[in-house]
Coordinates of C-alpha atoms and ligand atoms in Angstrom, one line a residue:
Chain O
X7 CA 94.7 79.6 34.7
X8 CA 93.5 80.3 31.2
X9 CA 89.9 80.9 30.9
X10 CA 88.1 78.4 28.2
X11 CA 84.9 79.3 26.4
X12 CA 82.0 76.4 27.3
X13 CA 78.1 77.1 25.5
X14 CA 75.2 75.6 27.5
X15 CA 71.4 76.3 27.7
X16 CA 70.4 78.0 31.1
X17 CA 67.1 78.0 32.3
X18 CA 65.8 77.5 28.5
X19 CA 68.4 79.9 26.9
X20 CA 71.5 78.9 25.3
X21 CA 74.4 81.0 26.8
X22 CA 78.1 81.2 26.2
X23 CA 80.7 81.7 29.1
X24 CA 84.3 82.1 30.0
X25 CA 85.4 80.3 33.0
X26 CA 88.2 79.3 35.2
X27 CA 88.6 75.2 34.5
X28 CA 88.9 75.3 38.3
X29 CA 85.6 76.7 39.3
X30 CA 82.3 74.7 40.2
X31 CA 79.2 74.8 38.2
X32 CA 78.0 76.8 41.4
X33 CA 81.5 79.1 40.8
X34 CA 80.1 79.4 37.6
X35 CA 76.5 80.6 38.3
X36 CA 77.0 82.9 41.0
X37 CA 79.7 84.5 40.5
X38 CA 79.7 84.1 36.6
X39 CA 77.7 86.6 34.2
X40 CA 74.6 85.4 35.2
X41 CA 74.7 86.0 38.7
X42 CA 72.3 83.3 39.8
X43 CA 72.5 83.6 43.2
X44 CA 69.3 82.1 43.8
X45 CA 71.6 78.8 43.7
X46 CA 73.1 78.4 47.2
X47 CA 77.2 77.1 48.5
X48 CA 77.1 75.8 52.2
X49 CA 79.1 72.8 52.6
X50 CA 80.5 72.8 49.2
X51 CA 81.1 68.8 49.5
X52 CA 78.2 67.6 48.6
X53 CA 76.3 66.7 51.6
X54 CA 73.8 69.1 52.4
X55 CA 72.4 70.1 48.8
X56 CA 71.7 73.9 49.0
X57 CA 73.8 73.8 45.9
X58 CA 71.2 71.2 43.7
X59 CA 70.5 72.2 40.1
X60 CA 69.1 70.4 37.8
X61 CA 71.3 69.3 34.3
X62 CA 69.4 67.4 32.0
X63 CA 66.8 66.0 33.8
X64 CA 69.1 64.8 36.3
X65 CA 69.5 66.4 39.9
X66 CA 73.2 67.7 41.1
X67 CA 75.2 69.3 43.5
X68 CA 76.5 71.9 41.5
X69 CA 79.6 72.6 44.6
X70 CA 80.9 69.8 43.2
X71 CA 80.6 69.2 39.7
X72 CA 83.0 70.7 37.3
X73 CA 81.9 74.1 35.3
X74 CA 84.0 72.9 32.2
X75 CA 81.9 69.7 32.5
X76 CA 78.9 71.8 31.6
X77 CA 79.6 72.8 28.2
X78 CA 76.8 71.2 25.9
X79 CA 74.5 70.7 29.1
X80 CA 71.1 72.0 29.4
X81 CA 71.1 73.3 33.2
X82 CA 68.1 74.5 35.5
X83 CA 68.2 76.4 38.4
X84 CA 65.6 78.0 40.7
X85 CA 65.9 81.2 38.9
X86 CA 63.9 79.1 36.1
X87 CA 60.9 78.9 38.3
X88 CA 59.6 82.1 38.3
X89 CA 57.3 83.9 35.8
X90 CA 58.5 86.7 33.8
X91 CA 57.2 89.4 36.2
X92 CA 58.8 87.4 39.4
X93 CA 55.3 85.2 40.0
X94 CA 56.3 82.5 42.2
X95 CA 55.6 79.0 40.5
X96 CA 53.4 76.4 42.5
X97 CA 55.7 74.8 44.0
X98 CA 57.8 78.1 45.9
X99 CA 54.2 79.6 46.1
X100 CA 53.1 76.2 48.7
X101 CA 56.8 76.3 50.3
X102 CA 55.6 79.7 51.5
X103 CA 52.0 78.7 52.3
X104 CA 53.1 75.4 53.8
X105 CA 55.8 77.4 56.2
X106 CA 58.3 75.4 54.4
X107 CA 61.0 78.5 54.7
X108 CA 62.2 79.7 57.8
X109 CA 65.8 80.9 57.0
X110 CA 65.6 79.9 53.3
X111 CA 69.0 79.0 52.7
X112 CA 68.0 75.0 52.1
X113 CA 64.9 75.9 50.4
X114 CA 66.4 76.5 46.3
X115 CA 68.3 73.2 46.7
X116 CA 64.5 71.5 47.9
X117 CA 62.8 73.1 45.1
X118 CA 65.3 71.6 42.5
X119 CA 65.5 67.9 44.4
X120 CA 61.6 68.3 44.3
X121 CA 61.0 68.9 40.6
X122 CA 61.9 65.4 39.2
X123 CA 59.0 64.1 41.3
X124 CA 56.9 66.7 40.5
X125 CA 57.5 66.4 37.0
X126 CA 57.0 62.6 36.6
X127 CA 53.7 62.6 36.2
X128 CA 53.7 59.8 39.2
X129 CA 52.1 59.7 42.5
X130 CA 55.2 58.8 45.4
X131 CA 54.2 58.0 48.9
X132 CA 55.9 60.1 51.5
X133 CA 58.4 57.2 52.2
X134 CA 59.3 57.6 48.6
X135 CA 59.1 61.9 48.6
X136 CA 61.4 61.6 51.9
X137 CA 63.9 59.2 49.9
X138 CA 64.4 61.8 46.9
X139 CA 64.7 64.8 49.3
X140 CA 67.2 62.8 51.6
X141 CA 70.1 64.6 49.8
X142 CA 68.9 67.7 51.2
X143 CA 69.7 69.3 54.6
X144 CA 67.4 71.6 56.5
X145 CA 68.6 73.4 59.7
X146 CA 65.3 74.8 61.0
X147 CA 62.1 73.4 59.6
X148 CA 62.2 69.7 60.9
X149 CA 61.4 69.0 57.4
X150 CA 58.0 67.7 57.8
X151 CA 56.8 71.0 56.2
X152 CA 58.6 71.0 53.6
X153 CA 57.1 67.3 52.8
X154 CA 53.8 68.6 53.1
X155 CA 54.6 71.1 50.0
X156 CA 55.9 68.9 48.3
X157 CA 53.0 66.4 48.4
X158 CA 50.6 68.9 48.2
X159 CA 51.8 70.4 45.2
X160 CA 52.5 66.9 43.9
X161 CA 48.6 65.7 44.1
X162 CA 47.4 69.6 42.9
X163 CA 49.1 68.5 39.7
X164 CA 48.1 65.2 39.2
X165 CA 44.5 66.3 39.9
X166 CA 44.7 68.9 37.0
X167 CA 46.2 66.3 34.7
X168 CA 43.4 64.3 35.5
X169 CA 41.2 66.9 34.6
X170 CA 42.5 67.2 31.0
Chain W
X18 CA 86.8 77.0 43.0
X19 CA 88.7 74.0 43.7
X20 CA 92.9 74.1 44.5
X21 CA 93.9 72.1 40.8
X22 CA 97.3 72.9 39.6
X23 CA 96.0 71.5 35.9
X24 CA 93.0 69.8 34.2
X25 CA 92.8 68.0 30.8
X26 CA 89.6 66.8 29.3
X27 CA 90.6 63.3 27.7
X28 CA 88.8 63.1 24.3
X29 CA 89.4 59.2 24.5
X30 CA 90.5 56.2 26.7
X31 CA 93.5 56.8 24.4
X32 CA 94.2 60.1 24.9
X33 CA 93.7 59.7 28.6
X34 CA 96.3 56.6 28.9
X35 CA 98.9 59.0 27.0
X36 CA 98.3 61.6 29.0
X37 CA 98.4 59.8 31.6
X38 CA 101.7 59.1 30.9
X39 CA 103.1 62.1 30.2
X40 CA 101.8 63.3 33.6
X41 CA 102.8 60.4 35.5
X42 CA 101.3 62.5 39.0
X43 CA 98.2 62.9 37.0
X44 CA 94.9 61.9 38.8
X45 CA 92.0 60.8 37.1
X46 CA 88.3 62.2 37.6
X47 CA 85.4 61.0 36.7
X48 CA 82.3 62.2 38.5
X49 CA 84.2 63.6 41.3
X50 CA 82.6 62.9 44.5
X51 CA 85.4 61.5 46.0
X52 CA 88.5 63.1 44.2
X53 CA 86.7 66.8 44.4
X54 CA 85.7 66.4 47.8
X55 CA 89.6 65.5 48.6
X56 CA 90.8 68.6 46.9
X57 CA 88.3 70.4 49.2
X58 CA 89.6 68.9 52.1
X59 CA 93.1 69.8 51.4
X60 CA 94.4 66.4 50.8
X61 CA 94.6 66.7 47.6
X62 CA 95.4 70.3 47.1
X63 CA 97.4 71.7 43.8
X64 CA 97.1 68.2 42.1
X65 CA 96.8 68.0 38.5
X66 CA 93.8 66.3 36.9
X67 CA 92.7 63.9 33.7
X68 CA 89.1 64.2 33.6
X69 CA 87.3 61.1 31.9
X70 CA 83.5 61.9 33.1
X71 CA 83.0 63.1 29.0
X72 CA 84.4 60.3 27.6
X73 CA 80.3 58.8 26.8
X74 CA 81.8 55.4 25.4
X75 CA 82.3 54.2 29.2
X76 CA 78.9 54.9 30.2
X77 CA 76.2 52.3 29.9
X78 CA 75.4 48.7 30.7
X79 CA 75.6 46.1 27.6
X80 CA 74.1 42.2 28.0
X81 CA 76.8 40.8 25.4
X82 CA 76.1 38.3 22.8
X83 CA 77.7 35.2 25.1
X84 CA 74.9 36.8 27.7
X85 CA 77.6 38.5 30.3
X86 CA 76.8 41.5 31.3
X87 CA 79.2 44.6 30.8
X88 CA 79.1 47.5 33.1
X89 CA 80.8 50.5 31.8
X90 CA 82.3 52.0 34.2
X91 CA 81.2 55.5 34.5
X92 CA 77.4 54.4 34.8
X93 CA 76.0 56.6 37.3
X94 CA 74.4 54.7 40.1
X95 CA 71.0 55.8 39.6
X96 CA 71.4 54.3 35.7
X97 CA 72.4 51.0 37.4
X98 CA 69.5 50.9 39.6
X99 CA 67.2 52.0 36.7
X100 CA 69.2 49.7 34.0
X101 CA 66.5 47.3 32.3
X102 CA 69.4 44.4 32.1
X103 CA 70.7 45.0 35.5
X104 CA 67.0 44.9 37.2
X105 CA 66.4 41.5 35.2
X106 CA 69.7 39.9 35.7
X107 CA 71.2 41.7 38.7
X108 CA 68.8 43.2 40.7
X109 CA 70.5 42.8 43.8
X110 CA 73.4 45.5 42.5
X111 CA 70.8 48.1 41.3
X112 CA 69.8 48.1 45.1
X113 CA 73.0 48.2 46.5
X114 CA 74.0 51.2 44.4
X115 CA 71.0 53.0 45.4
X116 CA 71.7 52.8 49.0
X117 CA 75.0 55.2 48.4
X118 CA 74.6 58.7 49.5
X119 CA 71.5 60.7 48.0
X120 CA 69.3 61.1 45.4
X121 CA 72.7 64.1 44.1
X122 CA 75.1 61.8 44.6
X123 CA 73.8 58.7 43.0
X124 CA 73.3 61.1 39.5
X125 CA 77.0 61.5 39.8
X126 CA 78.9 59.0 41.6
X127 CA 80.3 56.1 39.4
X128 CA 80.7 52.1 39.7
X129 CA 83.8 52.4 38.1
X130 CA 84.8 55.3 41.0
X131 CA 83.5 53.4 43.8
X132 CA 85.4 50.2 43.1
X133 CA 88.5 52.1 42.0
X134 CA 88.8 53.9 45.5
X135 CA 89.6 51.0 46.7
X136 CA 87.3 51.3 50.1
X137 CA 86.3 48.4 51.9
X138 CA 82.8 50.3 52.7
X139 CA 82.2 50.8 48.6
X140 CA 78.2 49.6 48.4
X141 CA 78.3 48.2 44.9
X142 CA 81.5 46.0 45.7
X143 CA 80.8 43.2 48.0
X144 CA 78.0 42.8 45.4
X145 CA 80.6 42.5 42.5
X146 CA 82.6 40.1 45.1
X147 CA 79.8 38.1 45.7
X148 CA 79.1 37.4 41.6
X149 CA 82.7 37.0 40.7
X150 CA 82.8 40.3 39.0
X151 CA 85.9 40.5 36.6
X152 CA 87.4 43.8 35.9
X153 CA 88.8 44.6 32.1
X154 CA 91.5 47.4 33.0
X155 CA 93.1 49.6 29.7
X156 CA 96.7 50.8 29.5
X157 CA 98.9 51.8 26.6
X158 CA 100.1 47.7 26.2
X159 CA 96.2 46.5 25.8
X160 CA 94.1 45.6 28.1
X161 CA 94.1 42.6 30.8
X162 CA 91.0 41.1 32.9
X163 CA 91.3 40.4 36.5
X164 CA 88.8 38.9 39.1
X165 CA 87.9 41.6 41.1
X166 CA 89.1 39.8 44.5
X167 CA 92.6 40.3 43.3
X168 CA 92.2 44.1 41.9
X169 CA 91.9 45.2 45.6
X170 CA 95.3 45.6 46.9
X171 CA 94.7 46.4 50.4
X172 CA 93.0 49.5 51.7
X173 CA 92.4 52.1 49.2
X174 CA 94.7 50.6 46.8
X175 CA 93.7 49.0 43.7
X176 CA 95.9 47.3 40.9
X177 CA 96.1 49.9 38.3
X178 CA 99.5 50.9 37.4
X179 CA 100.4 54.3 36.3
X180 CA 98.5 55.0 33.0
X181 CA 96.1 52.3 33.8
X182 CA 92.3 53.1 33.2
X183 CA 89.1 50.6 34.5
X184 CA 87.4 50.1 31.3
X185 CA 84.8 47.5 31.7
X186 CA 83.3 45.7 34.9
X187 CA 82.0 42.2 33.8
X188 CA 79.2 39.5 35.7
X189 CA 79.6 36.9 33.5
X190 CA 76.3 34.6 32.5
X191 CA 77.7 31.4 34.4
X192 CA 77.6 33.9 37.5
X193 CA 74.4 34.8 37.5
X194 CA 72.2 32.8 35.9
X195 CA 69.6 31.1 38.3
X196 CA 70.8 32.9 41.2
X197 CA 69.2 35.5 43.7
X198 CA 70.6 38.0 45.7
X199 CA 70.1 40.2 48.5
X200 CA 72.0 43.1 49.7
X201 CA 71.9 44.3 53.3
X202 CA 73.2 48.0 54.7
X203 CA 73.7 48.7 58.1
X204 CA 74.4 52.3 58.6
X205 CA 73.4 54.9 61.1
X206 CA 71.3 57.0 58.7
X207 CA 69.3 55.7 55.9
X208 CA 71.0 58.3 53.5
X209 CA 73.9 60.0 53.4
X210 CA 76.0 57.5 55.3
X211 CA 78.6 54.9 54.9
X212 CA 78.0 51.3 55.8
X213 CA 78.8 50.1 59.0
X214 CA 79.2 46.8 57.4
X215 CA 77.5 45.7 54.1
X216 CA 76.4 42.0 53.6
X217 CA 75.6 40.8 50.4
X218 CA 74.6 37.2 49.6
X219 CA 73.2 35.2 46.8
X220 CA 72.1 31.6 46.6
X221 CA 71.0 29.1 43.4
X222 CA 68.5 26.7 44.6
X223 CA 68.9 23.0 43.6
X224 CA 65.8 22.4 41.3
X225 CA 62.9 21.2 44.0
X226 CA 64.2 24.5 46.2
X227 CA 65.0 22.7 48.8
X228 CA 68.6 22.8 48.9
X229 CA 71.1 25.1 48.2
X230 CA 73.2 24.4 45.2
X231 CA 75.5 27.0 45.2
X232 CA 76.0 30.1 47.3
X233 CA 78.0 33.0 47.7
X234 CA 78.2 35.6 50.9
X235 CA 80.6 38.9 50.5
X236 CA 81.0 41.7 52.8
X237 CA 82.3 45.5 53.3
X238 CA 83.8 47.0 56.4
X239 CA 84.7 43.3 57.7
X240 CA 88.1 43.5 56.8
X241 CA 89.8 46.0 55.3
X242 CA 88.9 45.3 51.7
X243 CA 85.8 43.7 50.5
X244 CA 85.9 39.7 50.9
X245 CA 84.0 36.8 50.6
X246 CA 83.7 34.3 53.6
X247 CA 84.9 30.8 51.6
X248 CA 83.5 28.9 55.4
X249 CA 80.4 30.4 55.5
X250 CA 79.6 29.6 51.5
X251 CA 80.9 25.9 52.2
X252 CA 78.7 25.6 55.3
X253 CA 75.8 25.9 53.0
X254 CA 76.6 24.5 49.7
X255 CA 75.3 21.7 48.9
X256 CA 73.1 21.1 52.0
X257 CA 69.2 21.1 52.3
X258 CA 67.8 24.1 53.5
X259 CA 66.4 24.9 57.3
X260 CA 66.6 27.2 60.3
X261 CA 69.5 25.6 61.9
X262 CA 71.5 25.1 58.6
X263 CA 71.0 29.0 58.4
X264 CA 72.2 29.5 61.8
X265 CA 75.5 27.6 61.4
X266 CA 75.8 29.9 58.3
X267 CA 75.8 32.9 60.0
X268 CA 77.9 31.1 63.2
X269 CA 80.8 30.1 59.9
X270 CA 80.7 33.5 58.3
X271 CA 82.5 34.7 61.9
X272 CA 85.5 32.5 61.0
X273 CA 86.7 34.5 57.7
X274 CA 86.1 38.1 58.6
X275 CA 88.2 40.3 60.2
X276 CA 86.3 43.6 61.5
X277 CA 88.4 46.5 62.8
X278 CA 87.2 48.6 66.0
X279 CA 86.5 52.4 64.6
X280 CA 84.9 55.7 65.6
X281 CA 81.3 54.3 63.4
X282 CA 81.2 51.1 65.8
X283 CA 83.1 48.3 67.5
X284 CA 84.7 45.1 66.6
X285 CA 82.4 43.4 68.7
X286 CA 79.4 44.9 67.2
X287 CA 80.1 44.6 63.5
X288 CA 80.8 40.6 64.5
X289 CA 77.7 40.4 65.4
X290 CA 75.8 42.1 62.2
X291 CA 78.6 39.9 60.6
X292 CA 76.4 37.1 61.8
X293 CA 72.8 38.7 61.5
X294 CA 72.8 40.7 58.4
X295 CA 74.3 36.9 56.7
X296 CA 71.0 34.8 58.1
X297 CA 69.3 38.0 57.4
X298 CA 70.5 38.5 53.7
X299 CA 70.2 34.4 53.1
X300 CA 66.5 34.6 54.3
X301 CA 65.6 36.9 51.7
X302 CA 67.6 35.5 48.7
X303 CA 65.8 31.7 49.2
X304 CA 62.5 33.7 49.3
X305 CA 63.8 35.6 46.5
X306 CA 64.8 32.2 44.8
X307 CA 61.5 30.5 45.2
X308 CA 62.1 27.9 48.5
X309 CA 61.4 28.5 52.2
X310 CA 63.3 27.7 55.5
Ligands
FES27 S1 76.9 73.2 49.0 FE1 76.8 71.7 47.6 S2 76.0 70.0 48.7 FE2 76.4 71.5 50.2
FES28 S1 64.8 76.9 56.3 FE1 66.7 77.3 57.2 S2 67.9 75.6 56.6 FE2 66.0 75.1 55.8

């Protein structure tokens, strides 16, 4: 099929691509130019979320949302997270301390599901944490780590807020 | 990559209805969680596609100046649930929608998509059953408005004709004004699953609260489309409100549905959340509503 040209902003830089109008947005950023692998496919039918990006504001599974659809989007992934040296951000840094990964195939997909509530400025309950992560399938932790780091970095934040 | 033999971005409800007809085996997409997922699976392989999900004039909810509510249909279900008119007016749909799949699928999946699959198990649409929802449907003639109970055709089959688009999903004022509703899901997993049935029930209070004026019961996964139970609703209309008036409730709802035996649960058992899930539902919509039982 004939490739057509779509302009979006990845991770904070606006980028232009040429894509197959039958690829996924996770087509597009792994095996793209970019080469954002960081993004994972496992089901690729939107049940598991190893695929979750976020596109403005708004959290997706990218297996199965159009690349064409992208154009004029302003699209995160975990690549975004780290620092310009490869400093993990907060949030990886208290998967690791929190034993969150064990394979690590789920955890990108968590990280992305997670930042909305990290980023709201709002304390959730667990209940609630649980509910936004319930898109998200983990094969080996039992998940109750990866709650803890996601709480845990949660409060850190709101404590430094506070101390602003 | 996903097995399409062709896909055109519409630029308009126009252009899609003529393309649409040029393409007469032309499917439409709009967020895609059903029709990409299909494609996956194979049973939709080499299809050719009209993609609506750009087209931002059917995205949003409008209260319109006779006080009906509009529903455009390719609001995600997370706007629905976070929509200021629908969480004044509606409530009871803004938590039915947010009960569908996960946090993912809620950014993407649309009312309009749900109700235009046609499936009995569809979360927002024994909601929309249960307030009379009319559905405005655009094709290259004009457009017509149907009550929703007669835009499902049987299972997974809707009444849009070739070239036919769902443009607007309407709860008009008369419908909701002065009621409260209450949406139950019984499903295996909290997320991530279909419902095993859906009960969704709202009820007007007479003005002391102590009878019920009007009200209205709908379910999904009772029958094969969604439905409303006419006995159950007349059981309670009109009558003063207590525990064993509730009861016979529940007992009349059994007399209109028509559960099927599948691999998610029996016949026998969704009869009997036929029957709970309606006393349950009812309980919480006179609480909502401002009376006791
Ligand atoms: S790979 Fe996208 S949801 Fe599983
Ligand atoms: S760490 Fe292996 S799937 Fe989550």
């Amino acid at each position: 099929m004939e490739k057509v040209l779509i302009r979006f902003t990845l991770n904070g830089k606006k980028v232009t691509s040429a894509i197959d109008p039958r690829w996924s947005l996770a087509d597009l950023l792994r095996g793209g130019e970019h080469k954002h692998t960081g993004t994972k496919k496992s089901c690729e039918v939107g049940e598991c979320g190893a695929c979750t990006v976020i596109i403005n504001d708004e959290t997706y599974n990218s297996c199965i949302y159009l690349a064409i659809w992208a154009d004029g989007k302003s699209i995160r992934t975990i690549e975004g997270l780290t620092g310009e040296n490869g400093e993990l951000s907060d949030i990886q840094q208290a998967f690791v301390d929190e034993g969150a990964i064990q394979c690590g195939f789920c955890t990108p997909g968590f990280i992305m599901s997670s930042l909305p509530i990290l980023e709201s400025g709002r304390e959730y309950t667990r209940d609630e944490i649980r509910k936004l992560l319930s898109g998200n399938l983990c094969r080996c932790t039992g998940y109750k780590n990866i709650i803890d780091a996601v709480e845990k970095t949660m409060k850190a934040r709101l404590e430094k807020k506070q101390q602003l | 990559m996903f097995d399409i033999k062709d896909i055109y971005e519409a630029k308009s409800v126009k252009d899609a209805v003529s393309h649409l007809e040029a393409h007469p085996n032309a499917k439409i997409i709009a967020g895609g969680s059903d029709v990409l997922i299909k494609i996956r699976e194979g049973k939709l392989a080499g299809c050719e596609l009209v993609s609506i999900f750009k087209l931002d004039e059917l995205r949003g909810v409008e209260l319109t100046m006779q006080g009906d509510i509009k529903i455009k249909p390719l609001t995600s279900f997370s706007h629905i649930t976070n929509d200021p008119v629908i969480k004044r007016y509606v409530g009871v749909l803004g938590e039915a929608v947010d009960q569908v799949g996960g946090p993912q699928i809620r950014n993407i999946g649309t009312i309009g998509g749900n109700i235009c699959n046609g499936v009995t198990s569809a979360d927002s649409a024994s909601t929309l059953f249960a307030f009379d929802a009319e559905v405005e449907i655009t094709g290259s003639e004009g457009t017509r408005l149907i009550p929703i109970k007669d835009f499902y055709k049987g299972p997974g089959q809707v009444d849009l004709k070739p070239a036919e688009i769902l443009t607007a999903i309407y709860v008009r004022k008369a419908s909701y004004e002065g009621y409260f509703g209450s949406y139950i899901k019984y499903s295996m997993r909290k997320a991530m699953d279909i419902a095993t049935l859906g009960c969704s029930v709202n009820v007007k209070l007479t003005e002391d609260k102590k009878a019920f004026e009007d009200i209205r019961i709908a379910f999904g996964v009772a029958g094969p489309v969604p439905m409303r139970s006419p006995s159950a609703e007349s059981a309670g209309r009109g009558k003063k409100i207590n525990a064993e008036l509730i009861e016979s409730i529940g007992k009349a709802a059994l007399e209109d549905v028509n559960p099927r035996t599948s691999w998610r649960a029996s016949r026998e058992f969704r009869l009997q959340l036929v029957e709970e899930l309606t006393k349950r539902a009812l309980k919480k919509s006179i609480e909502l509503a401002g009376g006791a039982y």
